[in-house]
């Protein structure tokens, strides 16, 4: 008996061992586990796979001496032996989930030495679902506020987040963890709102150690403000002109009102083109102050335009025609006289 124990100990000291490697896999994908028995030629009787669950090791899958694989519980049904020989056991785990994350033990039972084992880890990672949205915030807020929110849901490991902007800002973060080890992270972008930031594009950048590339998500900021109105001449003709009223507003101006001094201008003289309103005005309506008032949910803006009289001079083409005829006749006469003189000089 002592001799047998000595021989078994000698075999172990001589280097018989199991080698396994940690693996990482994206949730939903398949992964191959590799367990190798080295430095022995003894007969392999069985290969067992265990998972550490609830504080103890649990048998989940075995490979018999003939190479047949067998699941020992519901969890083990997704494992299968795909190797060609047992000393280099390749075991496939299909359709991984976060429940598969954890420590595993690969056990070789050989005769006569007994069992040899190695512990390895399967790391299951989840790429988070990322969304970014702009918070609708008014321009008249004088202190910094949340102008955009980026959310990375159910990521494992916990994702890191940052912002790329062209203006001064501050970031606040919060996160929650689920029982399956995944995390949801939310990043708030804070700045003092201004009209100049409206529709500015910002980037939310999400990183994970297991991701080959960063996740970049963009959004255009939504800063609301009352209309800023400008009025100018858009077109001039001989007997009329078109005055243009433009309102820079967010949201867009919903109502436009034109006034000529104290009188509201009739609606049939006004046409609308989105944020542009055109007013047709007759030329004799000069020397008056015109007002365009635009309104949205944030407030009202007013633009003014004073039209001075500028008489239009028409050219009397009827009076010009006789003058042109006289000039033409005189030109012909001068040309004939010049030609006659040259002929006389040539004969002399």
mmCIF file of C-alpha atoms in Angstrom:
data_model
loop_
_atom_site.group_PDB
_atom_site.id
_atom_site.type_symbol
_atom_site.label_atom_id
_atom_site.label_comp_id
_atom_site.label_asym_id
_atom_site.label_seq_id
_atom_site.Cartn_x
_atom_site.Cartn_y
_atom_site.Cartn_z
ATOM 1 C CA UNK A 1 0.000 0.000 0.000
ATOM 2 C CA UNK A 2 2.798 2.418 0.880
ATOM 3 C CA UNK A 3 4.575 1.569 -2.356
ATOM 4 C CA UNK A 4 1.417 2.374 -4.357
ATOM 5 C CA UNK A 5 1.019 5.734 -2.641
ATOM 6 C CA UNK A 6 4.667 6.504 -3.310
ATOM 7 C CA UNK A 7 4.264 5.712 -6.987
ATOM 8 C CA UNK A 8 1.164 7.915 -7.245
ATOM 9 C CA UNK A 9 2.977 10.780 -5.565
ATOM 10 C CA UNK A 10 5.955 10.290 -7.860
ATOM 11 C CA UNK A 11 3.722 10.548 -10.920
ATOM 12 C CA UNK A 12 2.223 13.789 -9.700
ATOM 13 C CA UNK A 13 5.604 15.276 -8.942
ATOM 14 C CA UNK A 14 6.841 14.274 -12.378
ATOM 15 C CA UNK A 15 4.449 16.815 -13.918
ATOM 16 C CA UNK A 16 1.090 15.225 -14.714
ATOM 17 C CA UNK A 17 -1.350 18.125 -14.732
ATOM 18 C CA UNK A 18 -4.390 19.737 -16.371
ATOM 19 C CA UNK A 19 -4.008 22.993 -18.301
ATOM 20 C CA UNK A 20 -7.006 25.185 -19.087
ATOM 21 C CA UNK A 21 -7.298 28.788 -20.252
ATOM 22 C CA UNK A 22 -9.703 31.589 -19.280
ATOM 23 C CA UNK A 23 -12.038 32.643 -22.090
ATOM 24 C CA UNK A 24 -14.181 35.702 -22.831
ATOM 25 C CA UNK A 25 -17.307 35.731 -24.965
ATOM 26 C CA UNK A 26 -20.022 38.174 -25.966
ATOM 27 C CA UNK A 27 -23.454 37.270 -24.633
ATOM 28 C CA UNK A 28 -25.408 35.229 -27.175
ATOM 29 C CA UNK A 29 -22.301 33.853 -28.904
ATOM 30 C CA UNK A 30 -20.696 30.397 -28.667
ATOM 31 C CA UNK A 31 -17.379 29.739 -26.915
ATOM 32 C CA UNK A 32 -14.952 26.801 -26.904
ATOM 33 C CA UNK A 33 -13.340 25.620 -23.655
ATOM 34 C CA UNK A 34 -9.967 23.887 -23.879
ATOM 35 C CA UNK A 35 -8.755 21.417 -21.211
ATOM 36 C CA UNK A 36 -5.479 19.500 -21.747
ATOM 37 C CA UNK A 37 -3.980 16.646 -19.770
ATOM 38 C CA UNK A 38 -0.171 16.669 -20.123
ATOM 39 C CA UNK A 39 2.839 14.557 -19.132
ATOM 40 C CA UNK A 40 1.072 11.229 -18.733
ATOM 41 C CA UNK A 41 0.122 8.242 -20.843
ATOM 42 C CA UNK A 42 -2.328 6.734 -18.384
ATOM 43 C CA UNK A 43 -5.812 5.776 -19.470
ATOM 44 C CA UNK A 44 -8.431 8.521 -19.192
ATOM 45 C CA UNK A 45 -11.578 7.131 -17.628
ATOM 46 C CA UNK A 46 -13.665 10.308 -17.482
ATOM 47 C CA UNK A 47 -13.563 14.081 -17.934
ATOM 48 C CA UNK A 48 -15.855 16.131 -15.707
ATOM 49 C CA UNK A 49 -16.866 19.783 -15.928
ATOM 50 C CA UNK A 50 -18.047 21.620 -12.821
ATOM 51 C CA UNK A 51 -19.323 25.155 -12.173
ATOM 52 C CA UNK A 52 -18.982 27.061 -8.931
ATOM 53 C CA UNK A 53 -22.540 28.008 -7.980
ATOM 54 C CA UNK A 54 -23.986 29.265 -4.689
ATOM 55 C CA UNK A 55 -20.793 28.552 -2.766
ATOM 56 C CA UNK A 56 -20.191 24.999 -4.006
ATOM 57 C CA UNK A 57 -18.977 23.059 -7.041
ATOM 58 C CA UNK A 58 -21.734 21.477 -9.121
ATOM 59 C CA UNK A 59 -21.284 18.760 -11.775
ATOM 60 C CA UNK A 60 -22.769 19.901 -15.077
ATOM 61 C CA UNK A 61 -21.206 17.827 -17.874
ATOM 62 C CA UNK A 62 -19.109 14.623 -18.256
ATOM 63 C CA UNK A 63 -17.244 12.945 -21.101
ATOM 64 C CA UNK A 64 -17.085 9.149 -20.851
ATOM 65 C CA UNK A 65 -14.119 6.965 -21.788
ATOM 66 C CA UNK A 66 -15.615 6.352 -25.235
ATOM 67 C CA UNK A 67 -15.860 10.130 -25.897
ATOM 68 C CA UNK A 68 -19.631 10.421 -25.389
ATOM 69 C CA UNK A 69 -20.723 13.631 -23.688
ATOM 70 C CA UNK A 70 -23.583 13.762 -21.198
ATOM 71 C CA UNK A 71 -25.356 16.700 -19.539
ATOM 72 C CA UNK A 72 -25.953 16.211 -15.824
ATOM 73 C CA UNK A 73 -28.520 19.001 -15.435
ATOM 74 C CA UNK A 74 -30.462 21.559 -17.447
ATOM 75 C CA UNK A 75 -27.513 23.943 -17.449
ATOM 76 C CA UNK A 76 -25.237 21.295 -18.967
ATOM 77 C CA UNK A 77 -27.452 20.741 -22.029
ATOM 78 C CA UNK A 78 -25.721 23.564 -23.901
ATOM 79 C CA UNK A 79 -22.301 21.884 -23.612
ATOM 80 C CA UNK A 80 -20.963 19.351 -26.121
ATOM 81 C CA UNK A 81 -17.632 17.568 -26.661
ATOM 82 C CA UNK A 82 -16.129 18.563 -30.014
ATOM 83 C CA UNK A 83 -12.548 17.327 -29.582
ATOM 84 C CA UNK A 84 -10.948 14.518 -31.564
ATOM 85 C CA UNK A 85 -9.068 13.038 -28.618
ATOM 86 C CA UNK A 86 -9.617 13.212 -24.889
ATOM 87 C CA UNK A 87 -6.207 14.408 -23.772
ATOM 88 C CA UNK A 88 -6.983 17.685 -25.497
ATOM 89 C CA UNK A 89 -10.649 18.098 -24.642
ATOM 90 C CA UNK A 90 -12.481 20.832 -26.552
ATOM 91 C CA UNK A 91 -15.913 21.566 -25.119
ATOM 92 C CA UNK A 92 -18.382 23.886 -26.856
ATOM 93 C CA UNK A 93 -20.782 26.104 -24.893
ATOM 94 C CA UNK A 94 -23.592 27.399 -27.101
ATOM 95 C CA UNK A 95 -25.673 30.588 -26.825
ATOM 96 C CA UNK A 96 -23.967 32.077 -23.791
ATOM 97 C CA UNK A 97 -25.693 34.370 -21.324
ATOM 98 C CA UNK A 98 -24.683 36.284 -18.214
ATOM 99 C CA UNK A 99 -25.657 33.223 -16.153
ATOM 100 C CA UNK A 100 -22.689 31.399 -17.705
ATOM 101 C CA UNK A 101 -20.212 33.904 -16.273
ATOM 102 C CA UNK A 102 -18.110 32.416 -13.462
ATOM 103 C CA UNK A 103 -15.523 29.843 -12.388
ATOM 104 C CA UNK A 104 -15.344 26.330 -13.829
ATOM 105 C CA UNK A 105 -13.294 23.241 -13.011
ATOM 106 C CA UNK A 106 -12.039 20.701 -15.529
ATOM 107 C CA UNK A 107 -11.336 17.276 -13.890
ATOM 108 C CA UNK A 108 -9.533 14.360 -15.569
ATOM 109 C CA UNK A 109 -9.897 10.933 -13.927
ATOM 110 C CA UNK A 110 -7.063 8.612 -15.008
ATOM 111 C CA UNK A 111 -5.996 5.140 -13.969
ATOM 112 C CA UNK A 112 -4.253 4.399 -11.721
ATOM 113 C CA UNK A 113 -3.240 7.908 -10.581
ATOM 114 C CA UNK A 114 -6.741 9.250 -9.902
ATOM 115 C CA UNK A 115 -7.972 12.789 -10.538
ATOM 116 C CA UNK A 116 -6.224 15.921 -11.823
ATOM 117 C CA UNK A 117 -7.980 19.254 -12.143
ATOM 118 C CA UNK A 118 -7.630 22.912 -13.064
ATOM 119 C CA UNK A 119 -9.859 25.926 -12.467
ATOM 120 C CA UNK A 120 -10.572 28.503 -15.177
ATOM 121 C CA UNK A 121 -13.003 31.348 -15.727
ATOM 122 C CA UNK A 122 -15.570 32.108 -18.402
ATOM 123 C CA UNK A 123 -16.190 35.851 -18.685
ATOM 124 C CA UNK A 124 -19.395 36.809 -20.474
ATOM 125 C CA UNK A 125 -19.602 40.434 -21.530
ATOM 126 C CA UNK A 126 -22.563 42.420 -22.806
ATOM 127 C CA UNK A 127 -22.312 45.385 -25.147
ATOM 128 C CA UNK A 128 -24.630 48.049 -23.738
ATOM 129 C CA UNK A 129 -27.522 49.566 -25.614
ATOM 130 C CA UNK A 130 -26.700 53.278 -25.940
ATOM 131 C CA UNK A 131 -29.147 56.154 -26.372
ATOM 132 C CA UNK A 132 -28.555 59.900 -26.194
ATOM 133 C CA UNK A 133 -31.178 62.621 -26.102
ATOM 134 C CA UNK A 134 -31.217 66.386 -25.895
ATOM 135 C CA UNK A 135 -33.061 67.976 -23.013
ATOM 136 C CA UNK A 136 -35.342 70.831 -24.069
ATOM 137 C CA UNK A 137 -34.096 73.757 -22.004
ATOM 138 C CA UNK A 138 -34.891 77.510 -22.306
ATOM 139 C CA UNK A 139 -32.200 80.051 -23.148
ATOM 140 C CA UNK A 140 -33.212 82.416 -20.352
ATOM 141 C CA UNK A 141 -31.921 80.010 -17.690
ATOM 142 C CA UNK A 142 -28.868 81.829 -16.321
ATOM 143 C CA UNK A 143 -27.312 78.884 -14.475
ATOM 144 C CA UNK A 144 -26.028 75.625 -15.905
ATOM 145 C CA UNK A 145 -28.531 72.870 -16.536
ATOM 146 C CA UNK A 146 -28.750 69.425 -18.105
ATOM 147 C CA UNK A 147 -28.719 69.902 -21.880
ATOM 148 C CA UNK A 148 -28.217 66.244 -22.915
ATOM 149 C CA UNK A 149 -28.355 62.761 -21.356
ATOM 150 C CA UNK A 150 -26.496 59.657 -22.538
ATOM 151 C CA UNK A 151 -27.594 56.237 -21.233
ATOM 152 C CA UNK A 152 -25.794 52.891 -21.601
ATOM 153 C CA UNK A 153 -28.139 50.074 -20.540
ATOM 154 C CA UNK A 154 -27.158 46.589 -19.293
ATOM 155 C CA UNK A 155 -23.444 46.658 -20.035
ATOM 156 C CA UNK A 156 -20.922 44.209 -18.607
ATOM 157 C CA UNK A 157 -18.329 45.089 -17.572
ATOM 158 C CA UNK A 158 -19.465 48.525 -16.471
ATOM 159 C CA UNK A 159 -18.983 50.921 -19.411
ATOM 160 C CA UNK A 160 -17.059 54.197 -19.208
ATOM 161 C CA UNK A 161 -18.633 57.304 -20.742
ATOM 162 C CA UNK A 162 -17.375 60.705 -21.909
ATOM 163 C CA UNK A 163 -18.509 63.644 -24.068
ATOM 164 C CA UNK A 164 -16.946 65.445 -27.018
ATOM 165 C CA UNK A 165 -18.125 69.066 -27.379
ATOM 166 C CA UNK A 166 -16.864 72.418 -28.663
ATOM 167 C CA UNK A 167 -17.957 74.428 -25.616
ATOM 168 C CA UNK A 168 -17.342 74.565 -21.885
ATOM 169 C CA UNK A 169 -19.333 71.946 -19.995
ATOM 170 C CA UNK A 170 -19.528 69.741 -16.925
ATOM 171 C CA UNK A 171 -20.529 66.083 -16.537
ATOM 172 C CA UNK A 172 -22.453 64.258 -13.803
ATOM 173 C CA UNK A 173 -22.621 60.447 -13.699
ATOM 174 C CA UNK A 174 -24.792 57.870 -11.958
ATOM 175 C CA UNK A 175 -25.107 54.114 -12.331
ATOM 176 C CA UNK A 176 -27.066 51.099 -11.121
ATOM 177 C CA UNK A 177 -26.098 47.409 -10.990
ATOM 178 C CA UNK A 178 -28.307 44.384 -11.663
ATOM 179 C CA UNK A 179 -28.156 41.005 -9.938
ATOM 180 C CA UNK A 180 -26.706 39.433 -13.106
ATOM 181 C CA UNK A 181 -23.646 41.686 -12.888
ATOM 182 C CA UNK A 182 -24.639 44.116 -15.634
ATOM 183 C CA UNK A 183 -24.697 47.879 -15.104
ATOM 184 C CA UNK A 184 -26.675 50.809 -16.448
ATOM 185 C CA UNK A 185 -24.749 54.081 -16.593
ATOM 186 C CA UNK A 186 -26.189 57.537 -17.209
ATOM 187 C CA UNK A 187 -24.136 60.635 -18.025
ATOM 188 C CA UNK A 188 -25.600 64.146 -17.807
ATOM 189 C CA UNK A 189 -24.060 66.933 -19.887
ATOM 190 C CA UNK A 190 -24.406 70.307 -18.156
ATOM 191 C CA UNK A 191 -23.811 73.801 -19.550
ATOM 192 C CA UNK A 192 -25.289 77.297 -19.434
ATOM 193 C CA UNK A 193 -27.872 77.289 -22.267
ATOM 194 C CA UNK A 194 -27.639 79.889 -25.010
ATOM 195 C CA UNK A 195 -29.111 80.414 -28.461
ATOM 196 C CA UNK A 196 -25.669 79.747 -29.971
ATOM 197 C CA UNK A 197 -25.786 76.156 -28.651
ATOM 198 C CA UNK A 198 -29.054 75.306 -30.400
ATOM 199 C CA UNK A 199 -28.596 72.463 -32.924
ATOM 200 C CA UNK A 200 -24.908 72.101 -32.006
ATOM 201 C CA UNK A 201 -23.855 68.458 -32.399
ATOM 202 C CA UNK A 202 -22.359 66.695 -29.363
ATOM 203 C CA UNK A 203 -20.884 63.189 -29.120
ATOM 204 C CA UNK A 204 -21.386 60.636 -26.342
ATOM 205 C CA UNK A 205 -18.502 58.140 -26.267
ATOM 206 C CA UNK A 206 -18.962 54.734 -24.580
ATOM 207 C CA UNK A 207 -16.017 52.433 -23.913
ATOM 208 C CA UNK A 208 -15.615 48.903 -22.546
ATOM 209 C CA UNK A 209 -12.352 46.984 -22.068
ATOM 210 C CA UNK A 210 -13.696 44.113 -24.178
ATOM 211 C CA UNK A 211 -14.896 46.277 -27.083
ATOM 212 C CA UNK A 212 -12.582 46.644 -30.066
ATOM 213 C CA UNK A 213 -14.000 50.071 -30.929
ATOM 214 C CA UNK A 214 -15.710 52.869 -29.043
ATOM 215 C CA UNK A 215 -19.438 53.464 -29.389
ATOM 216 C CA UNK A 216 -20.018 57.039 -30.630
ATOM 217 C CA UNK A 217 -23.563 58.395 -30.508
ATOM 218 C CA UNK A 218 -24.508 61.938 -31.538
ATOM 219 C CA UNK A 219 -27.351 64.322 -30.823
ATOM 220 C CA UNK A 220 -28.154 67.930 -31.721
ATOM 221 C CA UNK A 221 -28.889 70.170 -28.754
ATOM 222 C CA UNK A 222 -32.348 71.684 -28.382
ATOM 223 C CA UNK A 223 -32.205 75.129 -26.755
ATOM 224 C CA UNK A 224 -35.523 77.002 -26.869
ATOM 225 C CA UNK A 225 -35.726 80.796 -27.184
ATOM 226 C CA UNK A 226 -38.135 83.582 -28.143
ATOM 227 C CA UNK A 227 -38.125 84.930 -31.728
ATOM 228 C CA UNK A 228 -35.408 87.312 -32.863
ATOM 229 C CA UNK A 229 -36.976 89.258 -35.733
ATOM 230 C CA UNK A 230 -35.367 91.072 -38.662
ATOM 231 C CA UNK A 231 -37.233 93.050 -41.347
ATOM 232 C CA UNK A 232 -35.793 94.052 -44.727
ATOM 233 C CA UNK A 233 -36.730 94.762 -48.353
ATOM 234 C CA UNK A 234 -36.721 91.564 -50.384
ATOM 235 C CA UNK A 235 -37.841 92.836 -53.815
ATOM 236 C CA UNK A 236 -38.467 96.205 -55.479
ATOM 237 C CA UNK A 237 -40.529 96.898 -58.593
ATOM 238 C CA UNK A 238 -41.727 100.124 -60.178
ATOM 239 C CA UNK A 239 -45.027 100.288 -58.332
ATOM 240 C CA UNK A 240 -44.604 97.897 -55.426
ATOM 241 C CA UNK A 241 -42.121 96.200 -53.138
ATOM 242 C CA UNK A 242 -41.953 93.091 -50.962
ATOM 243 C CA UNK A 243 -40.858 93.410 -47.330
ATOM 244 C CA UNK A 244 -39.468 90.261 -45.677
ATOM 245 C CA UNK A 245 -39.868 89.412 -41.992
ATOM 246 C CA UNK A 246 -37.622 86.596 -40.707
ATOM 247 C CA UNK A 247 -37.896 85.074 -37.226
ATOM 248 C CA UNK A 248 -35.037 83.088 -35.716
ATOM 249 C CA UNK A 249 -36.838 81.068 -33.034
ATOM 250 C CA UNK A 250 -36.966 77.638 -31.369
ATOM 251 C CA UNK A 251 -39.568 76.311 -31.573
ATOM 252 C CA UNK A 252 -40.552 78.041 -34.802
ATOM 253 C CA UNK A 253 -42.741 81.126 -34.537
ATOM 254 C CA UNK A 254 -46.414 80.189 -34.647
ATOM 255 C CA UNK A 255 -47.924 83.624 -35.224
ATOM 256 C CA UNK A 256 -46.895 86.689 -37.260
ATOM 257 C CA UNK A 257 -48.585 90.097 -37.083
ATOM 258 C CA UNK A 258 -47.712 93.007 -39.408
ATOM 259 C CA UNK A 259 -48.438 96.586 -38.406
ATOM 260 C CA UNK A 260 -48.118 99.884 -40.272
ATOM 261 C CA UNK A 261 -47.645 102.415 -37.496
ATOM 262 C CA UNK A 262 -50.788 101.716 -35.440
ATOM 263 C CA UNK A 263 -52.784 99.796 -38.057
ATOM 264 C CA UNK A 264 -52.712 96.018 -38.490
ATOM 265 C CA UNK A 265 -52.054 95.168 -42.137
ATOM 266 C CA UNK A 266 -54.677 93.098 -43.949
ATOM 267 C CA UNK A 267 -53.897 89.385 -44.136
ATOM 268 C CA UNK A 268 -54.413 89.255 -47.925
ATOM 269 C CA UNK A 269 -51.217 91.309 -48.350
ATOM 270 C CA UNK A 270 -49.123 88.734 -46.445
ATOM 271 C CA UNK A 271 -47.790 85.327 -47.494
ATOM 272 C CA UNK A 272 -46.006 82.748 -45.331
ATOM 273 C CA UNK A 273 -42.922 80.638 -46.102
ATOM 274 C CA UNK A 274 -42.108 78.811 -42.866
ATOM 275 C CA UNK A 275 -40.119 81.177 -40.661
ATOM 276 C CA UNK A 276 -40.325 83.883 -43.392
ATOM 277 C CA UNK A 277 -43.299 86.169 -43.885
ATOM 278 C CA UNK A 278 -43.572 88.363 -46.975
ATOM 279 C CA UNK A 279 -45.671 91.535 -47.136
ATOM 280 C CA UNK A 280 -46.623 93.137 -50.441
ATOM 281 C CA UNK A 281 -46.692 96.935 -50.199
ATOM 282 C CA UNK A 282 -47.616 99.591 -52.770
ATOM 283 C CA UNK A 283 -45.024 102.254 -53.573
ATOM 284 C CA UNK A 284 -47.201 105.127 -52.375
ATOM 285 C CA UNK A 285 -47.212 103.707 -48.822
ATOM 286 C CA UNK A 286 -43.841 105.249 -47.939
ATOM 287 C CA UNK A 287 -42.637 107.451 -45.069
ATOM 288 C CA UNK A 288 -44.148 105.060 -42.564
ATOM 289 C CA UNK A 289 -42.902 102.762 -39.776
ATOM 290 C CA UNK A 290 -43.616 99.050 -40.264
ATOM 291 C CA UNK A 291 -43.581 96.423 -37.519
ATOM 292 C CA UNK A 292 -43.444 92.621 -37.709
ATOM 293 C CA UNK A 293 -44.257 90.764 -34.488
ATOM 294 C CA UNK A 294 -43.495 87.004 -34.229
ATOM 295 C CA UNK A 295 -44.595 84.781 -31.336
ATOM 296 C CA UNK A 296 -43.801 81.246 -30.112
ATOM 297 C CA UNK A 297 -44.241 79.446 -26.777
ATOM 298 C CA UNK A 298 -41.100 81.131 -25.400
ATOM 299 C CA UNK A 299 -42.238 84.716 -26.080
ATOM 300 C CA UNK A 300 -42.536 87.471 -28.681
ATOM 301 C CA UNK A 301 -40.024 89.333 -30.821
ATOM 302 C CA UNK A 302 -40.559 92.530 -32.836
ATOM 303 C CA UNK A 303 -38.700 93.841 -35.862
ATOM 304 C CA UNK A 304 -39.134 97.352 -37.321
ATOM 305 C CA UNK A 305 -38.527 98.959 -40.685
ATOM 306 C CA UNK A 306 -38.937 102.612 -41.676
ATOM 307 C CA UNK A 307 -39.658 103.135 -45.353
ATOM 308 C CA UNK A 308 -38.578 106.524 -46.689
ATOM 309 C CA UNK A 309 -40.028 108.006 -49.845
ATOM 310 C CA UNK A 310 -37.916 107.318 -52.898
ATOM 311 C CA UNK A 311 -39.667 108.594 -56.056
ATOM 312 C CA UNK A 312 -39.259 106.402 -59.057
ATOM 313 C CA UNK A 313 -38.082 108.266 -62.206
ATOM 314 C CA UNK A 314 -39.286 106.886 -65.490
ATOM 315 C CA UNK A 315 -37.339 107.447 -68.677
ATOM 316 C CA UNK A 316 -39.329 109.078 -71.551
ATOM 317 C CA UNK A 317 -38.227 107.001 -74.483
ATOM 318 C CA UNK A 318 -40.593 108.951 -76.815
ATOM 319 C CA UNK A 319 -38.521 112.136 -76.373
ATOM 320 C CA UNK A 320 -35.219 110.339 -76.804
ATOM 321 C CA UNK A 321 -36.015 108.811 -80.220
ATOM 322 C CA UNK A 322 -35.866 112.105 -82.266
ATOM 323 C CA UNK A 323 -32.592 112.987 -80.555
ATOM 324 C CA UNK A 324 -31.126 109.636 -81.523
ATOM 325 C CA UNK A 325 -32.225 110.174 -85.158
ATOM 326 C CA UNK A 326 -30.532 113.601 -85.277
ATOM 327 C CA UNK A 327 -27.290 112.177 -83.848
ATOM 328 C CA UNK A 328 -27.388 109.359 -86.395
ATOM 329 C CA UNK A 329 -27.918 111.769 -89.356
ATOM 330 C CA UNK A 330 -25.097 114.009 -88.172
ATOM 331 C CA UNK A 331 -22.807 111.030 -87.871
ATOM 332 C CA UNK A 332 -23.591 109.928 -91.439
ATOM 333 C CA UNK A 333 -22.968 113.446 -92.780
ATOM 334 C CA UNK A 334 -19.613 113.702 -91.013
ATOM 335 C CA UNK A 335 -18.593 110.321 -92.377
ATOM 336 C CA UNK A 336 -19.513 111.325 -95.983
ATOM 337 C CA UNK A 337 -17.628 114.601 -95.663
ATOM 338 C CA UNK A 338 -14.548 112.808 -94.326
ATOM 339 C CA UNK A 339 -14.703 110.275 -97.160
ATOM 340 C CA UNK A 340 -15.062 113.031 -99.841
ATOM 341 C CA UNK A 341 -12.090 114.958 -98.493
ATOM 342 C CA UNK A 342 -9.877 111.876 -98.562
ATOM 343 C CA UNK A 343 -10.851 111.289 -102.219
ATOM 344 C CA UNK A 344 -9.952 114.858 -103.221
ATOM 345 C CA UNK A 345 -6.583 114.633 -101.498
ATOM 346 C CA UNK A 346 -5.892 111.402 -103.318
ATOM 347 C CA UNK A 347 -6.619 112.992 -106.762
ATOM 348 C CA UNK A 348 -4.390 115.984 -106.004
#
